[in-house]
Amino acid sequence: QVQLAESGGGLVQTGGSLRLSCAASGRTISSYSMGWFRQAPGKEREFVSGIAYGGTRNVDSVKGRFTISRDRTKNTVYLQMNSLKPEDTAVYYCASGFRLSSIPNQYDYWGQGTQVTVSA
């Protein structure tokens, strides 16, 4: 059984930083694509960042601020978020799939999400 567990969310001021973690069990993350998505109240879930064998991808709004990485020994994916803005406020989800994609239904396993709130 594949499980993804996010952690690291919280409340931070504008300009601050957070590092989200996604610990995986039941699946070796280096053999799959891993993505971070976010969903703000009243909005659709959107792709933020992803990592796969071939490299990484970030949505334009977080380029230069967010960095995705993975630790194979811990089977964990991270999302380092710097220079946070109020518009980054959302529930952040990690997901695992067979290909790196910005489309949510391309991922077959999801975590429960972690709340990130950026105050003005």
PDB file of C-alpha atoms in Angstrom:
ATOM      1  CA  GLN A   1       0.000   0.000   0.000  1.00  0.00           C
ATOM      2  CA  VAL A   2       1.399   3.352  -1.058  1.00  0.00           C
ATOM      3  CA  GLN A   3       1.195   6.190   1.421  1.00  0.00           C
ATOM      4  CA  LEU A   4       2.370   9.762   1.137  1.00  0.00           C
ATOM      5  CA  ALA A   5       2.621  11.912   4.249  1.00  0.00           C
ATOM      6  CA  GLU A   6       3.194  15.663   3.996  1.00  0.00           C
ATOM      7  CA  SER A   7       4.544  17.802   6.787  1.00  0.00           C
ATOM      8  CA  GLY A   8       6.119  21.180   7.308  1.00  0.00           C
ATOM      9  CA  GLY A   9       3.230  23.506   6.670  1.00  0.00           C
ATOM     10  CA  GLY A  10       2.374  26.384   8.954  1.00  0.00           C
ATOM     11  CA  LEU A  11       1.874  30.103   9.310  1.00  0.00           C
ATOM     12  CA  VAL A  12       4.602  32.415   8.036  1.00  0.00           C
ATOM     13  CA  GLN A  13       4.893  36.099   7.253  1.00  0.00           C
ATOM     14  CA  THR A  14       5.343  37.489   3.775  1.00  0.00           C
ATOM     15  CA  GLY A  15       8.908  36.958   2.657  1.00  0.00           C
ATOM     16  CA  GLY A  16       9.412  34.002   4.949  1.00  0.00           C
ATOM     17  CA  SER A  17      10.352  30.411   4.166  1.00  0.00           C
ATOM     18  CA  LEU A  18       9.011  26.934   4.760  1.00  0.00           C
ATOM     19  CA  ARG A  19      10.179  23.491   3.761  1.00  0.00           C
ATOM     20  CA  LEU A  20       7.547  20.902   3.044  1.00  0.00           C
ATOM     21  CA  SER A  21       8.339  17.206   3.246  1.00  0.00           C
ATOM     22  CA  CYS A  22       6.581  14.261   1.652  1.00  0.00           C
ATOM     23  CA  ALA A  23       7.592  10.910   3.081  1.00  0.00           C
ATOM     24  CA  ALA A  24       6.632   7.957   0.921  1.00  0.00           C
ATOM     25  CA  SER A  25       6.079   4.338   1.856  1.00  0.00           C
ATOM     26  CA  GLY A  26       5.191   1.450  -0.401  1.00  0.00           C
ATOM     27  CA  ARG A  27       6.767   3.079  -3.437  1.00  0.00           C
ATOM     28  CA  THR A  28      10.356   4.073  -4.233  1.00  0.00           C
ATOM     29  CA  ILE A  29      10.112   7.730  -5.183  1.00  0.00           C
ATOM     30  CA  SER A  30      13.166   7.672  -7.427  1.00  0.00           C
ATOM     31  CA  SER A  31      11.340   5.262  -9.749  1.00  0.00           C
ATOM     32  CA  TYR A  32       8.325   7.556 -10.164  1.00  0.00           C
ATOM     33  CA  SER A  33       7.448  11.147 -10.814  1.00  0.00           C
ATOM     34  CA  MET A  34       6.606  13.203  -7.748  1.00  0.00           C
ATOM     35  CA  GLY A  35       4.625  16.394  -7.824  1.00  0.00           C
ATOM     36  CA  TRP A  36       3.537  19.142  -5.480  1.00  0.00           C
ATOM     37  CA  PHE A  37       0.131  20.684  -6.002  1.00  0.00           C
ATOM     38  CA  ARG A  38      -1.790  23.297  -4.063  1.00  0.00           C
ATOM     39  CA  GLN A  39      -5.396  24.226  -3.637  1.00  0.00           C
ATOM     40  CA  ALA A  40      -6.661  27.507  -2.265  1.00  0.00           C
ATOM     41  CA  PRO A  41     -10.261  27.946  -1.046  1.00  0.00           C
ATOM     42  CA  GLY A  42     -12.657  28.186  -3.967  1.00  0.00           C
ATOM     43  CA  LYS A  43      -9.974  27.384  -6.529  1.00  0.00           C
ATOM     44  CA  GLU A  44      -8.974  24.332  -8.484  1.00  0.00           C
ATOM     45  CA  ARG A  45      -5.989  22.256  -7.525  1.00  0.00           C
ATOM     46  CA  GLU A  46      -2.944  23.546  -9.377  1.00  0.00           C
ATOM     47  CA  PHE A  47       0.467  22.148 -10.167  1.00  0.00           C
ATOM     48  CA  VAL A  48       3.355  23.790  -8.352  1.00  0.00           C
ATOM     49  CA  SER A  49       6.462  21.714  -8.890  1.00  0.00           C
ATOM     50  CA  GLY A  50       7.500  18.245  -9.966  1.00  0.00           C
ATOM     51  CA  ILE A  51      10.526  16.017 -10.157  1.00  0.00           C
ATOM     52  CA  ALA A  52      11.281  12.958 -12.231  1.00  0.00           C
ATOM     53  CA  TYR A  53      14.233  11.096 -13.643  1.00  0.00           C
ATOM     54  CA  GLY A  54      14.567  13.633 -16.431  1.00  0.00           C
ATOM     55  CA  GLY A  55      14.582  16.727 -14.256  1.00  0.00           C
ATOM     56  CA  THR A  56      12.288  19.178 -12.536  1.00  0.00           C
ATOM     57  CA  ARG A  57       9.478  21.503 -13.522  1.00  0.00           C
ATOM     58  CA  ASN A  58       8.008  24.527 -11.756  1.00  0.00           C
ATOM     59  CA  VAL A  59       4.985  26.641 -12.479  1.00  0.00           C
ATOM     60  CA  ASP A  60       5.942  30.174 -13.540  1.00  0.00           C
ATOM     61  CA  SER A  61       4.555  31.788 -10.391  1.00  0.00           C
ATOM     62  CA  VAL A  62       7.058  29.997  -8.142  1.00  0.00           C
ATOM     63  CA  LYS A  63      10.153  29.981 -10.351  1.00  0.00           C
ATOM     64  CA  GLY A  64      13.130  31.380  -8.498  1.00  0.00           C
ATOM     65  CA  ARG A  65      11.353  30.962  -5.151  1.00  0.00           C
ATOM     66  CA  PHE A  66      10.492  27.269  -4.779  1.00  0.00           C
ATOM     67  CA  THR A  67      12.848  24.319  -5.185  1.00  0.00           C
ATOM     68  CA  ILE A  68      11.886  20.675  -5.315  1.00  0.00           C
ATOM     69  CA  SER A  69      14.338  17.967  -4.328  1.00  0.00           C
ATOM     70  CA  ARG A  70      14.392  14.386  -3.152  1.00  0.00           C
ATOM     71  CA  ASP A  71      16.382  12.262  -0.758  1.00  0.00           C
ATOM     72  CA  ARG A  72      16.536   8.692  -1.997  1.00  0.00           C
ATOM     73  CA  THR A  73      17.881   7.390   1.303  1.00  0.00           C
ATOM     74  CA  LYS A  74      14.855   8.777   3.133  1.00  0.00           C
ATOM     75  CA  ASN A  75      12.427   8.152   0.279  1.00  0.00           C
ATOM     76  CA  THR A  76      11.264  11.723   0.788  1.00  0.00           C
ATOM     77  CA  VAL A  77      10.537  14.663  -1.497  1.00  0.00           C
ATOM     78  CA  TYR A  78      10.943  18.236  -0.331  1.00  0.00           C
ATOM     79  CA  LEU A  79       9.619  21.583  -1.443  1.00  0.00           C
ATOM     80  CA  GLN A  80      11.726  24.484  -0.239  1.00  0.00           C
ATOM     81  CA  MET A  81       9.624  27.625  -0.404  1.00  0.00           C
ATOM     82  CA  ASN A  82      11.318  31.012  -0.088  1.00  0.00           C
ATOM     83  CA  SER A  83      10.067  34.575  -0.464  1.00  0.00           C
ATOM     84  CA  LEU A  84       6.547  33.453   0.321  1.00  0.00           C
ATOM     85  CA  LYS A  85       3.628  35.631  -0.678  1.00  0.00           C
ATOM     86  CA  PRO A  86       0.025  35.754   0.556  1.00  0.00           C
ATOM     87  CA  GLU A  87      -1.078  34.266  -2.773  1.00  0.00           C
ATOM     88  CA  ASP A  88       0.907  31.128  -1.909  1.00  0.00           C
ATOM     89  CA  THR A  89      -1.606  30.399   0.845  1.00  0.00           C
ATOM     90  CA  ALA A  90      -3.190  27.004   0.158  1.00  0.00           C
ATOM     91  CA  VAL A  91      -3.278  23.376   1.147  1.00  0.00           C
ATOM     92  CA  TYR A  92      -0.241  21.725  -0.415  1.00  0.00           C
ATOM     93  CA  TYR A  93      -0.404  18.125  -1.591  1.00  0.00           C
ATOM     94  CA  CYS A  94       2.257  15.767  -2.816  1.00  0.00           C
ATOM     95  CA  ALA A  95       1.446  13.167  -5.414  1.00  0.00           C
ATOM     96  CA  SER A  96       3.114  10.246  -7.123  1.00  0.00           C
ATOM     97  CA  GLY A  97       2.661   9.081 -10.676  1.00  0.00           C
ATOM     98  CA  PHE A  98       4.237   7.481 -13.683  1.00  0.00           C
ATOM     99  CA  ARG A  99       5.013  10.654 -15.588  1.00  0.00           C
ATOM    100  CA  LEU A 100       5.835  14.236 -14.722  1.00  0.00           C
ATOM    101  CA  SER A 101       2.705  16.197 -15.481  1.00  0.00           C
ATOM    102  CA  SER A 102       0.852  19.298 -14.378  1.00  0.00           C
ATOM    103  CA  ILE A 103      -2.456  17.437 -14.642  1.00  0.00           C
ATOM    104  CA  PRO A 104      -3.724  16.025 -11.340  1.00  0.00           C
ATOM    105  CA  ASN A 105      -5.323  12.904 -12.809  1.00  0.00           C
ATOM    106  CA  GLN A 106      -1.937  11.770 -14.089  1.00  0.00           C
ATOM    107  CA  TYR A 107      -0.994  10.959 -10.485  1.00  0.00           C
ATOM    108  CA  ASP A 108      -2.331   7.846  -8.802  1.00  0.00           C
ATOM    109  CA  TYR A 109      -1.441   8.455  -5.158  1.00  0.00           C
ATOM    110  CA  TRP A 110      -1.928  11.562  -3.057  1.00  0.00           C
ATOM    111  CA  GLY A 111      -1.129  12.697   0.428  1.00  0.00           C
ATOM    112  CA  GLN A 112      -3.606  14.294   2.816  1.00  0.00           C
ATOM    113  CA  GLY A 113      -2.180  17.779   2.410  1.00  0.00           C
ATOM    114  CA  THR A 114      -0.564  20.345   4.661  1.00  0.00           C
ATOM    115  CA  GLN A 115      -1.782  23.899   5.185  1.00  0.00           C
ATOM    116  CA  VAL A 116       0.459  26.812   4.290  1.00  0.00           C
ATOM    117  CA  THR A 117      -0.703  30.254   5.330  1.00  0.00           C
ATOM    118  CA  VAL A 118       1.241  33.382   4.448  1.00  0.00           C
ATOM    119  CA  SER A 119       0.204  36.514   6.306  1.00  0.00           C
ATOM    120  CA  ALA A 120       0.505  39.950   4.737  1.00  0.00           C
TER     121      ALA A 120
END
